[in-house]
Amino acid sequence: MHFHSINLSSLEFYFKKWPEFYLLVFFCFLISIRLYLKNKNQVLVHWPIVGILPSLLQNAHRIHDWTVDISNTFGGTIIGRGTIFRCLEILFTCDPRNVKYILSTNFSNFHKGSDYIEAFDLLGEGLFSADSHFWFAQRRIARMTFNSKMVRNIISNTGQKVVQDSLLPLLAHVAKQSSVVDLEDMFLRYAFDTSITIIFGRNPNYLSTSFPSNELANAMDDASEAIFYRHIVPSSWWKLCRRLMIGSNERKLAKARRTIDQLLAKYITAKREDMLAAKGSTEETDLLQVYMGLKEGEKDELLLSKMSCDKFFRDTAMTFLSGGRDTTGPALTWFFWLVSKNPIVEAKILEELKHVFLKNTKKGEKCSLRLTKRRLWVFDADDLTEMVYLHAALCESLRLYPSLPLIRRGAREDDVLPDGTVVKSGMMIIISNYAMGRMEWVWGKDCLEFKPERWIDEDGKLNHETLTKLNSFSVGPRICIGKDMAFVLMKSAASAMLFNFHVEVLEGQNIQPKPSIVLQMKDGLMVRIKERMLS
Ligand code: HEM
């Protein structure tokens, strides 16, 4: 009440003192209505004062499809204006020539930038959100670690074990009950268990028939939702909310962060205790142990001081955990949805799996080890490398549904892109992997069709020319460090599932991407599972 009387009386004051004030308000109102009616069906509108913000807000719920509309309307590259308060110009592109230039050829001129790093403050100073020297030093260690035979074995053994001990038994259970299950939830659990096991050497058993709740996974979901909204509203706004701790979004993120920090600290302490208890043993069972055991000579000077405290291990673990969980889970869901709509592709994958299976049953005793208690079959690391068609189908699925649909950079210096677009220092660059995978001028007339064949050459091998067009893992020096790990985990799950079970997607679902940093399904994917009888 008090508020109302103050507002009304102040307005009355203005209206009485300056009758022109009426006219001005009325005039602005009319202009806004006129502009709105004129532009409401346009893909992107530059408004006075607020720039493209209204268009962004209007399309936030379908942000990724909006990037496709923009590219189809204006071409591969366009510059938009932010609000006048920040004088920010935004360069949007999905033109492969420009993308290659930004991410690879002139990589050093396009950094992540402090604004972006701050939006992802949850990841701390980990590899994903570091720039310059500190990024370079971390990248060197990560490259060495992920390329080592030992870590490759840890990854493939973990994938195989989680599939054998958790995924297949859960599917058998669901099939027996004839119940309906959300495939996306299941794959997020699979990706969580495999990632935590690879990073910390402990399986949280989030993927199990009782579908348990997990505090860390829940906190990560809350955090990722809140981080997405940081990208929609002006950065000055969310920073103010963060400082004053107002607004549900920032409060939710702060709470999630506390939970994540506490739980990661527990994992790190447990690892240190395990390592002390196993003093003298040289066997390394997880990424954290490999990182903690790095010898002085293997560490970069810059990293030496950082690696002496747990904050570094917290940031590294968090980076690998969100890199691993939030991407492979949704990627597997889109893959199964596309396969269910394309029975010919499914038949071809099965043909390949049968071929690999029969080759191995001839090898004799090896196979009995890989049959689970219920006589379900699990493929091993050697088998996975033979699955060319499955690999191609996963690439095709990631082309249409890239787990990270947008890549963001900031320009350090003025520059000119290969298509002639002028870049000004300080510009925000948004690359849409989602739009890039759907452009007719990049992929041809059949760009919206699911065709694994486009990734295979005449000799039946993976087509290297097409592979260079895949931007779903990015390209250049900052290409995804977990790319091979992702393929191993996705192929382990997909091969065993398709070989042993038939996945039937329930009719009538409205499948669309959720507005988020990662490309998840909005309402999950409800399916029935049936045991497969292979002839
Ligand atoms: C389908 C699965 C995956 C996809 C589509 C994917 C995609 C990407 C993309 C597009 C980037 C570049 C982001 C940018 O520059 O802003 C990236 C970077 C990264 N990814 Fe992945 N990723 C996947 C799986 C994984 C896995 C399993 C890990 C686990 C280790 C991982 C860890 C990382 C890290 C640490 C970076 C930052 C690398 C750097 O900046 O040097 N990713 N990923």
Coordinates of C-alpha atoms and ligand atoms in Angstrom, one line a residue:
M1 CA 0.0 0.0 0.0
H2 CA 2.7 2.3 1.0
F3 CA 4.6 1.7 -2.2
H4 CA 1.5 2.3 -4.3
S5 CA 0.7 5.7 -2.8
I6 CA 4.3 6.8 -3.3
N7 CA 4.4 5.7 -7.0
L8 CA 1.0 7.2 -7.8
S9 CA 1.6 10.5 -6.2
S10 CA 5.0 10.8 -7.9
L11 CA 3.3 10.1 -11.2
E12 CA 0.5 12.5 -10.5
F13 CA 3.2 15.0 -9.7
Y14 CA 4.8 14.6 -13.1
F15 CA 1.5 14.6 -15.0
K16 CA 0.3 17.8 -13.3
K17 CA 3.6 19.6 -13.6
W18 CA 4.4 18.6 -17.2
P19 CA 1.3 17.7 -19.2
E20 CA 3.7 16.9 -22.1
F21 CA 4.8 13.9 -20.0
Y22 CA 1.4 12.3 -20.9
L23 CA 2.1 12.8 -24.5
L24 CA 5.7 11.4 -24.2
V25 CA 4.6 8.2 -22.4
F26 CA 1.8 7.7 -24.9
F27 CA 4.1 8.3 -27.8
C28 CA 6.7 5.8 -26.6
F29 CA 4.0 3.3 -26.0
L30 CA 2.6 3.7 -29.5
I31 CA 6.1 3.3 -31.1
S32 CA 6.8 0.2 -29.1
I33 CA 3.5 -1.4 -30.1
R34 CA 4.1 -0.5 -33.8
L35 CA 7.7 -1.9 -33.7
Y36 CA 6.5 -5.0 -32.0
L37 CA 3.6 -5.6 -34.6
K38 CA 5.9 -4.9 -37.5
N39 CA 8.7 -7.2 -36.3
K40 CA 7.0 -9.9 -34.3
N41 CA 7.4 -12.5 -37.0
Q42 CA 11.0 -11.6 -37.9
V43 CA 13.8 -13.9 -36.9
L44 CA 16.1 -11.3 -35.4
V45 CA 15.3 -7.6 -34.7
H46 CA 17.6 -4.8 -33.7
W47 CA 15.6 -2.7 -31.2
P48 CA 16.7 0.8 -30.2
I49 CA 18.5 0.8 -26.8
V50 CA 18.0 -2.9 -26.0
G51 CA 19.5 -4.3 -29.3
I52 CA 18.8 -8.0 -29.9
L53 CA 17.9 -8.7 -26.3
P54 CA 14.1 -8.9 -26.9
S55 CA 14.6 -11.4 -29.8
L56 CA 16.9 -13.5 -27.6
L57 CA 14.4 -13.5 -24.8
Q58 CA 11.5 -14.3 -27.2
N59 CA 13.5 -17.3 -28.6
A60 CA 15.2 -18.5 -25.4
H61 CA 12.9 -21.5 -25.1
R62 CA 14.0 -22.7 -28.6
I63 CA 17.4 -21.2 -28.7
H64 CA 19.1 -23.8 -30.8
D65 CA 16.5 -23.9 -33.5
W66 CA 16.6 -20.1 -33.5
T67 CA 20.3 -20.3 -34.5
V68 CA 19.2 -22.4 -37.5
D69 CA 16.6 -19.9 -38.5
I70 CA 19.1 -17.0 -38.2
S71 CA 21.6 -18.9 -40.4
N72 CA 18.9 -19.8 -43.0
T73 CA 17.7 -16.2 -43.1
F74 CA 20.9 -14.2 -43.0
G75 CA 23.6 -16.6 -44.1
G76 CA 26.4 -18.2 -42.1
T77 CA 27.7 -15.1 -40.3
I78 CA 25.9 -12.1 -38.8
I79 CA 26.8 -9.4 -36.3
G80 CA 24.2 -8.4 -33.7
R81 CA 24.1 -5.6 -31.2
G82 CA 23.6 -6.0 -27.4
T83 CA 22.1 -3.4 -25.2
I84 CA 23.5 0.2 -25.4
F85 CA 24.5 -0.1 -21.7
R86 CA 27.3 -2.6 -22.6
C87 CA 28.1 -1.5 -26.1
L88 CA 28.6 -5.2 -26.9
E89 CA 28.7 -6.5 -30.4
I90 CA 28.0 -10.2 -30.9
L91 CA 29.3 -12.1 -34.0
F92 CA 27.3 -15.2 -34.7
T93 CA 28.7 -17.8 -37.1
C94 CA 28.2 -21.3 -38.4
D95 CA 30.3 -20.9 -41.5
P96 CA 32.9 -23.7 -41.5
R97 CA 35.6 -21.4 -43.0
N98 CA 35.2 -18.8 -40.2
V99 CA 34.8 -21.5 -37.5
K100 CA 38.1 -23.2 -38.6
Y101 CA 39.8 -19.8 -38.6
I102 CA 38.6 -18.8 -35.1
L103 CA 39.2 -22.2 -33.4
S104 CA 42.3 -23.3 -35.2
T105 CA 44.1 -21.1 -37.7
N106 CA 44.2 -17.9 -35.6
F107 CA 43.3 -19.6 -32.4
S108 CA 45.5 -17.3 -30.2
N109 CA 43.3 -14.3 -31.1
F110 CA 40.1 -15.9 -29.8
H111 CA 40.2 -16.6 -26.1
K112 CA 37.4 -17.7 -23.8
G113 CA 37.5 -14.4 -22.1
S114 CA 36.9 -13.3 -18.5
D115 CA 33.1 -12.9 -18.9
Y116 CA 32.7 -16.5 -20.1
I117 CA 35.1 -17.9 -17.5
E118 CA 33.1 -16.0 -14.8
A119 CA 29.8 -17.5 -16.0
F120 CA 31.4 -20.9 -15.6
D121 CA 32.9 -20.1 -12.2
L122 CA 31.7 -23.5 -10.9
L123 CA 34.5 -25.1 -12.9
G124 CA 37.1 -23.0 -11.2
E125 CA 40.4 -22.8 -13.0
G126 CA 40.1 -26.2 -14.7
L127 CA 41.1 -26.9 -18.3
F128 CA 37.7 -25.9 -19.8
S129 CA 37.7 -22.5 -18.3
A130 CA 41.4 -21.5 -18.3
D131 CA 43.1 -19.3 -20.9
S132 CA 46.6 -18.5 -22.0
H133 CA 49.6 -20.0 -20.2
F134 CA 47.7 -21.7 -17.5
W135 CA 45.4 -23.4 -20.1
F136 CA 48.5 -24.5 -22.1
A137 CA 50.2 -26.0 -19.0
Q138 CA 47.1 -28.0 -18.1
R139 CA 46.4 -29.0 -21.7
R140 CA 49.9 -30.5 -21.9
I141 CA 49.4 -32.7 -18.8
A142 CA 45.8 -33.7 -19.9
R143 CA 47.0 -34.7 -23.4
M144 CA 49.8 -36.8 -21.9
T145 CA 47.4 -38.4 -19.4
F146 CA 44.6 -39.2 -21.8
N147 CA 47.0 -40.5 -24.5
S148 CA 48.7 -43.0 -22.0
K149 CA 47.9 -46.6 -22.5
M150 CA 47.1 -46.9 -18.8
V151 CA 44.4 -44.3 -18.8
R152 CA 43.0 -45.7 -22.1
N153 CA 42.7 -49.1 -20.3
I154 CA 41.1 -47.5 -17.3
I155 CA 38.5 -45.9 -19.6
S156 CA 37.6 -49.0 -21.6
N157 CA 37.6 -51.3 -18.6
T158 CA 35.3 -49.0 -16.7
G159 CA 32.9 -48.7 -19.7
Q160 CA 32.8 -52.5 -20.1
K161 CA 32.3 -53.1 -16.3
V162 CA 29.5 -50.6 -15.8
V163 CA 27.7 -51.9 -18.9
Q164 CA 28.1 -55.5 -17.6
D165 CA 27.4 -55.0 -13.9
S166 CA 24.8 -52.2 -14.1
L167 CA 23.4 -51.2 -17.5
L168 CA 22.5 -54.7 -18.8
P169 CA 21.1 -56.0 -15.5
L170 CA 19.0 -52.8 -15.2
L171 CA 17.7 -53.3 -18.8
A172 CA 16.9 -56.9 -18.2
H173 CA 15.0 -55.9 -15.1
V174 CA 13.0 -53.3 -17.0
A175 CA 12.3 -55.7 -19.8
K176 CA 11.1 -58.4 -17.3
Q177 CA 8.7 -55.9 -15.6
S178 CA 7.5 -54.6 -19.0
S179 CA 7.8 -51.2 -17.5
V180 CA 8.4 -47.8 -19.1
V181 CA 11.7 -46.1 -18.5
D182 CA 13.2 -42.7 -19.3
L183 CA 16.2 -43.5 -21.5
E184 CA 17.8 -40.1 -20.9
D185 CA 17.7 -40.5 -17.2
M186 CA 19.3 -43.9 -17.6
F187 CA 22.1 -42.7 -19.8
L188 CA 22.8 -39.7 -17.5
R189 CA 23.2 -42.3 -14.7
Y190 CA 25.4 -44.4 -16.9
A191 CA 27.6 -41.4 -17.8
F192 CA 27.7 -40.3 -14.1
D193 CA 28.8 -43.7 -12.9
T194 CA 31.5 -44.2 -15.6
S195 CA 32.8 -40.6 -15.1
I196 CA 33.0 -40.8 -11.3
T197 CA 34.7 -44.3 -11.6
I198 CA 37.2 -43.1 -14.1
I199 CA 38.0 -39.9 -12.2
F200 CA 37.9 -41.2 -8.6
G201 CA 38.1 -45.0 -8.8
R202 CA 34.8 -45.4 -6.9
N203 CA 31.4 -46.4 -8.5
P204 CA 28.5 -44.4 -6.9
N205 CA 26.0 -47.0 -8.3
Y206 CA 23.6 -44.3 -9.5
L207 CA 22.6 -46.7 -12.3
S208 CA 20.7 -49.4 -10.5
T209 CA 17.3 -50.9 -10.5
S210 CA 16.1 -48.8 -7.5
F211 CA 16.9 -45.6 -9.4
P212 CA 18.4 -44.0 -6.3
S213 CA 18.8 -40.2 -5.8
N214 CA 22.3 -38.8 -5.8
E215 CA 23.2 -35.5 -4.2
L216 CA 26.1 -34.7 -6.5
A217 CA 24.2 -35.5 -9.7
N218 CA 21.2 -33.4 -8.5
A219 CA 23.4 -30.4 -7.6
M220 CA 25.1 -30.6 -11.0
D221 CA 21.7 -30.5 -12.7
D222 CA 20.7 -27.4 -10.7
A223 CA 24.0 -25.7 -11.5
S224 CA 23.8 -26.4 -15.2
E225 CA 20.3 -24.9 -15.4
A226 CA 21.4 -21.8 -13.5
I227 CA 24.5 -21.3 -15.7
F228 CA 22.3 -21.4 -18.8
Y229 CA 20.2 -18.5 -17.5
R230 CA 23.4 -16.6 -16.9
H231 CA 23.9 -16.7 -20.7
I232 CA 20.4 -15.4 -21.4
V233 CA 20.2 -12.3 -19.2
P234 CA 22.7 -9.4 -19.4
S235 CA 25.9 -10.3 -17.5
S236 CA 25.7 -7.1 -15.4
W237 CA 22.3 -8.3 -14.1
W238 CA 23.3 -11.8 -13.0
K239 CA 26.6 -10.5 -11.5
L240 CA 24.5 -8.0 -9.4
C241 CA 22.2 -10.8 -8.3
R242 CA 25.2 -13.0 -7.4
R243 CA 26.8 -10.2 -5.4
L244 CA 23.6 -9.4 -3.5
M245 CA 22.5 -13.0 -3.4
I246 CA 19.1 -12.1 -4.8
G247 CA 16.9 -14.0 -7.3
S248 CA 16.2 -17.7 -7.3
N249 CA 18.8 -18.5 -10.0
E250 CA 21.9 -17.3 -8.2
R251 CA 20.7 -18.6 -4.9
K252 CA 20.1 -22.0 -6.5
L253 CA 23.6 -22.0 -8.0
A254 CA 25.3 -21.0 -4.8
K255 CA 23.5 -23.8 -3.0
A256 CA 24.5 -26.3 -5.7
R257 CA 28.1 -25.1 -5.5
R258 CA 28.3 -25.7 -1.8
T259 CA 27.0 -29.2 -2.2
I260 CA 29.4 -30.0 -5.1
D261 CA 32.4 -28.6 -3.2
Q262 CA 31.6 -30.6 -0.1
L263 CA 31.1 -33.9 -2.0
L264 CA 34.2 -33.4 -4.2
A265 CA 36.3 -32.7 -1.1
K266 CA 35.2 -36.0 0.3
Y267 CA 36.2 -37.9 -2.8
I268 CA 39.6 -36.2 -2.8
T269 CA 40.3 -36.9 0.9
A270 CA 39.3 -40.5 0.4
K271 CA 41.7 -40.8 -2.6
R272 CA 44.5 -39.4 -0.5
E273 CA 43.8 -41.9 2.2
D274 CA 43.6 -44.8 -0.3
M275 CA 47.0 -43.7 -1.7
L276 CA 48.6 -43.6 1.7
A277 CA 47.2 -47.0 2.6
A278 CA 48.4 -48.5 -0.7
K279 CA 51.9 -47.0 -0.3
G280 CA 54.4 -48.8 -2.5
S281 CA 51.8 -50.1 -4.9
T282 CA 52.4 -48.8 -8.4
E283 CA 49.0 -49.7 -9.8
E284 CA 47.0 -46.6 -10.9
T285 CA 43.3 -47.1 -11.1
D286 CA 41.8 -43.6 -11.9
L287 CA 42.6 -40.2 -13.3
L288 CA 42.9 -38.4 -9.9
Q289 CA 45.5 -40.9 -8.8
V290 CA 47.4 -40.4 -12.1
Y291 CA 47.3 -36.6 -11.6
M292 CA 48.3 -36.8 -7.9
G293 CA 51.2 -39.1 -8.7
L294 CA 52.7 -37.0 -11.4
K295 CA 56.5 -36.6 -10.9
E296 CA 58.1 -33.2 -10.5
G297 CA 59.7 -33.4 -13.9
E298 CA 56.4 -34.1 -15.6
K299 CA 54.7 -31.0 -14.2
D300 CA 55.0 -27.6 -15.8
E301 CA 56.6 -24.9 -13.6
L302 CA 53.4 -23.0 -13.6
L303 CA 51.4 -25.8 -12.3
L304 CA 53.8 -26.8 -9.5
S305 CA 52.4 -24.4 -7.0
K306 CA 48.8 -24.9 -8.0
M307 CA 49.1 -28.6 -7.8
S308 CA 50.2 -28.5 -4.2
C309 CA 46.6 -27.7 -3.0
D310 CA 43.3 -29.6 -3.3
K311 CA 41.7 -26.7 -5.2
F312 CA 43.5 -27.8 -8.3
F313 CA 42.3 -31.4 -8.0
R314 CA 38.7 -30.1 -7.2
D315 CA 38.7 -28.0 -10.4
T316 CA 40.2 -30.7 -12.6
A317 CA 37.8 -33.4 -11.3
M318 CA 34.8 -31.1 -11.7
T319 CA 35.9 -30.2 -15.3
F320 CA 36.3 -33.8 -16.3
L321 CA 33.1 -34.8 -14.5
S322 CA 30.9 -32.2 -16.2
G323 CA 32.7 -32.8 -19.5
G324 CA 32.0 -36.5 -19.3
R325 CA 28.6 -36.7 -17.7
D326 CA 26.7 -33.9 -19.4
T327 CA 27.7 -34.8 -22.9
T328 CA 27.8 -38.6 -23.4
G329 CA 24.5 -39.2 -21.6
P330 CA 22.4 -36.9 -23.8
A331 CA 24.4 -37.9 -26.9
L332 CA 23.4 -41.6 -26.4
T333 CA 19.7 -40.6 -25.9
W334 CA 19.5 -38.6 -29.2
F335 CA 21.3 -41.5 -30.9
F336 CA 18.8 -44.1 -29.8
W337 CA 15.9 -41.8 -30.8
L338 CA 17.3 -41.4 -34.3
V339 CA 18.0 -45.2 -34.6
S340 CA 14.4 -46.0 -33.5
K341 CA 13.1 -43.8 -36.3
N342 CA 15.5 -45.4 -38.9
P343 CA 15.0 -49.2 -38.8
I344 CA 17.3 -49.6 -41.8
V345 CA 20.2 -48.0 -39.8
E346 CA 19.3 -50.2 -36.9
A347 CA 19.5 -53.3 -39.1
K348 CA 22.9 -52.3 -40.4
I349 CA 24.3 -51.7 -36.9
L350 CA 23.0 -55.1 -35.8
E351 CA 24.6 -56.8 -38.9
E352 CA 27.9 -55.2 -37.9
L353 CA 27.6 -56.3 -34.3
K354 CA 26.7 -59.9 -35.3
H355 CA 29.8 -59.9 -37.5
V356 CA 32.1 -58.8 -34.7
F357 CA 30.4 -61.3 -32.3
L358 CA 30.8 -64.3 -34.6
K359 CA 34.4 -63.4 -35.3
N360 CA 35.0 -63.5 -31.6
T361 CA 33.0 -66.6 -30.7
K362 CA 35.4 -68.4 -33.1
K363 CA 38.3 -67.2 -30.9
G364 CA 36.8 -69.6 -28.2
E365 CA 37.3 -69.2 -24.5
K366 CA 37.5 -65.4 -24.5
C367 CA 33.8 -65.1 -25.0
S368 CA 32.5 -67.0 -22.0
L369 CA 34.2 -64.3 -19.8
R370 CA 32.1 -61.6 -21.4
L371 CA 28.7 -63.2 -21.0
T372 CA 27.0 -61.7 -18.0
K373 CA 25.1 -64.0 -15.5
R374 CA 22.0 -63.7 -17.7
R375 CA 24.0 -64.6 -20.8
L376 CA 24.0 -61.1 -22.2
W377 CA 26.9 -60.2 -24.4
V378 CA 29.3 -57.3 -23.7
F379 CA 31.8 -56.2 -26.3
D380 CA 35.4 -55.4 -25.3
A381 CA 37.8 -52.6 -26.4
D382 CA 39.2 -54.5 -29.4
D383 CA 35.6 -55.2 -30.6
L384 CA 34.7 -51.5 -30.4
T385 CA 37.5 -50.5 -32.7
E386 CA 36.0 -52.8 -35.4
M387 CA 32.6 -51.1 -35.3
V388 CA 32.9 -48.6 -38.2
Y389 CA 29.2 -48.3 -39.0
L390 CA 28.3 -47.7 -35.3
H391 CA 31.0 -45.1 -35.1
A392 CA 29.6 -43.4 -38.2
A393 CA 26.1 -43.5 -36.8
L394 CA 27.3 -41.8 -33.6
C395 CA 29.0 -39.1 -35.7
E396 CA 25.8 -38.6 -37.7
S397 CA 23.8 -38.3 -34.5
L398 CA 26.3 -35.8 -33.0
R399 CA 26.2 -33.7 -36.2
L400 CA 22.4 -33.2 -35.8
Y401 CA 22.4 -33.1 -32.0
P402 CA 25.8 -31.9 -30.8
S403 CA 26.0 -32.2 -27.0
L404 CA 27.6 -28.8 -26.8
P405 CA 25.5 -26.8 -29.3
L406 CA 27.2 -23.5 -28.8
I407 CA 30.9 -22.5 -28.5
R408 CA 31.7 -19.0 -27.3
R409 CA 34.9 -17.0 -27.7
G410 CA 36.0 -13.4 -27.3
A411 CA 38.2 -11.5 -29.8
R412 CA 41.5 -10.1 -28.4
E413 CA 42.5 -7.9 -31.4
D414 CA 40.7 -6.6 -34.6
D415 CA 40.7 -9.3 -37.2
V416 CA 39.1 -10.3 -40.6
L417 CA 37.4 -13.6 -41.0
P418 CA 37.9 -15.7 -44.3
D419 CA 34.5 -14.6 -45.6
G420 CA 35.5 -10.9 -45.2
T421 CA 33.6 -10.2 -41.9
V422 CA 35.4 -7.6 -39.8
V423 CA 35.9 -8.6 -36.2
K424 CA 36.5 -5.9 -33.6
S425 CA 38.5 -6.3 -30.5
G426 CA 36.3 -7.3 -27.6
M427 CA 33.5 -8.7 -29.8
M428 CA 31.7 -11.8 -28.4
I429 CA 31.8 -14.7 -30.9
I430 CA 29.1 -17.4 -30.8
I431 CA 29.6 -20.5 -32.9
S432 CA 26.6 -22.7 -33.4
N433 CA 27.5 -26.3 -33.8
Y434 CA 23.8 -27.1 -34.0
A435 CA 23.2 -24.8 -36.9
M436 CA 26.4 -25.9 -38.6
G437 CA 25.2 -29.5 -38.7
R438 CA 22.0 -28.5 -40.3
M439 CA 23.1 -26.2 -43.2
E440 CA 22.2 -27.4 -46.7
W441 CA 25.2 -25.5 -48.1
V442 CA 27.5 -27.6 -45.8
W443 CA 26.0 -31.1 -45.9
G444 CA 23.8 -31.1 -49.0
K445 CA 20.1 -31.4 -49.7
D446 CA 19.7 -34.4 -47.3
C447 CA 21.2 -32.3 -44.4
L448 CA 18.3 -33.1 -42.1
E449 CA 18.3 -36.8 -42.8
F450 CA 20.0 -39.3 -40.5
K451 CA 22.5 -41.0 -42.9
P452 CA 25.5 -42.7 -41.3
E453 CA 26.7 -43.6 -44.8
R454 CA 28.0 -40.0 -45.3
W455 CA 30.8 -40.8 -42.8
I456 CA 32.0 -44.0 -44.7
D457 CA 34.2 -44.0 -47.8
E458 CA 34.2 -46.5 -50.7
D459 CA 36.6 -48.8 -48.9
G460 CA 34.2 -49.2 -45.9
K461 CA 36.4 -47.1 -43.7
L462 CA 35.6 -43.9 -41.9
N463 CA 35.6 -41.0 -44.4
H464 CA 38.4 -38.6 -43.3
E465 CA 37.2 -35.8 -45.4
T466 CA 33.7 -35.8 -43.8
L467 CA 35.3 -36.3 -40.4
T468 CA 37.1 -32.9 -40.8
K469 CA 33.6 -31.3 -41.1
L470 CA 32.5 -32.6 -37.7
N471 CA 32.6 -29.7 -35.2
S472 CA 30.7 -31.4 -32.4
F473 CA 34.0 -31.9 -30.5
S474 CA 35.4 -28.6 -31.6
V475 CA 38.6 -28.4 -33.7
G476 CA 42.1 -27.0 -33.2
P477 CA 44.2 -26.8 -30.0
R478 CA 41.1 -26.8 -27.8
I479 CA 39.5 -29.8 -29.4
C480 CA 37.7 -31.9 -26.8
I481 CA 40.2 -33.8 -24.7
G482 CA 37.7 -36.5 -23.9
K483 CA 36.7 -37.3 -27.5
D484 CA 38.2 -40.8 -27.5
M485 CA 36.8 -41.5 -24.1
A486 CA 33.4 -40.4 -25.2
F487 CA 33.4 -42.7 -28.2
V488 CA 34.5 -45.7 -26.1
L489 CA 31.8 -45.1 -23.5
M490 CA 29.1 -44.4 -26.1
K491 CA 30.1 -47.5 -28.2
S492 CA 30.3 -49.8 -25.1
A493 CA 26.7 -48.9 -24.1
A494 CA 25.2 -48.7 -27.5
S495 CA 26.7 -51.9 -28.8
A496 CA 25.7 -54.0 -25.8
M497 CA 22.2 -52.5 -25.6
L498 CA 21.4 -52.9 -29.3
F499 CA 22.8 -56.4 -29.4
N500 CA 20.9 -57.7 -26.4
F501 CA 17.7 -55.6 -26.3
H502 CA 15.2 -53.9 -28.6
V503 CA 14.4 -50.3 -27.5
E504 CA 10.8 -49.3 -28.4
V505 CA 10.2 -45.6 -28.2
L506 CA 6.7 -44.7 -27.0
E507 CA 4.5 -43.0 -29.6
G508 CA 3.2 -39.5 -29.3
Q509 CA 6.1 -37.9 -27.4
N510 CA 7.0 -34.3 -28.2
I511 CA 10.7 -34.6 -28.7
Q512 CA 12.6 -31.3 -28.6
P513 CA 15.8 -29.9 -27.1
K514 CA 15.7 -28.3 -23.7
P515 CA 17.0 -24.8 -23.5
S516 CA 20.3 -25.5 -21.9
I517 CA 24.1 -25.3 -22.2
V518 CA 24.1 -29.0 -23.2
L519 CA 21.7 -30.5 -25.7
Q520 CA 19.4 -32.6 -23.5
M521 CA 15.8 -33.6 -24.4
K522 CA 13.2 -31.4 -22.8
D523 CA 11.0 -34.1 -21.4
G524 CA 13.3 -37.1 -21.6
L525 CA 12.7 -40.2 -23.8
M526 CA 10.2 -42.7 -22.6
V527 CA 10.8 -46.3 -23.9
R528 CA 10.0 -49.9 -23.4
I529 CA 12.7 -52.5 -23.4
K530 CA 12.4 -56.0 -24.9
E531 CA 15.0 -58.8 -24.9
R532 CA 16.3 -59.3 -28.5
M533 CA 16.2 -62.7 -30.1
L534 CA 19.0 -62.7 -32.6
S535 CA 18.8 -65.2 -35.4
Ligands
HEM1 C1 29.7 -36.7 -26.8 C2 30.6 -36.3 -26.0 C3 31.3 -35.0 -26.0 C4 31.2 -33.9 -26.8 C5 30.2 -33.7 -27.9 C6 32.1 -32.9 -26.3 C7 32.3 -31.7 -26.9 C8 33.2 -30.8 -26.6 C9 33.4 -29.5 -27.2 C10 32.6 -28.9 -28.3 C11 34.5 -28.8 -26.6 C12 35.0 -27.4 -26.8 C13 34.3 -26.4 -25.9 C14 34.9 -25.1 -26.0 O1 36.0 -24.9 -26.6 O2 34.2 -24.1 -25.6 C15 34.9 -29.7 -25.5 C16 36.0 -29.4 -24.7 C17 36.3 -30.2 -23.6 N1 35.8 -31.5 -23.3 FE1 34.4 -32.5 -24.3 N2 32.8 -33.4 -25.3 C18 32.4 -34.7 -25.0 C19 32.9 -35.6 -24.1 C20 33.9 -35.3 -23.2 C21 34.3 -36.2 -22.1 C22 33.9 -37.6 -22.0 C23 35.2 -35.5 -21.4 C24 36.0 -36.0 -20.2 C25 37.2 -35.9 -19.9 C26 35.3 -34.1 -21.9 C27 36.2 -33.1 -21.5 C28 36.4 -31.9 -22.1 C29 37.3 -30.9 -21.6 C30 38.1 -31.0 -20.4 C31 37.3 -29.9 -22.6 C32 38.1 -28.6 -22.6 C33 39.3 -28.7 -23.4 C34 40.1 -27.5 -23.5 O3 39.6 -26.4 -23.5 O4 41.4 -27.6 -23.7 N3 34.5 -34.0 -23.0 N4 34.2 -30.9 -25.5

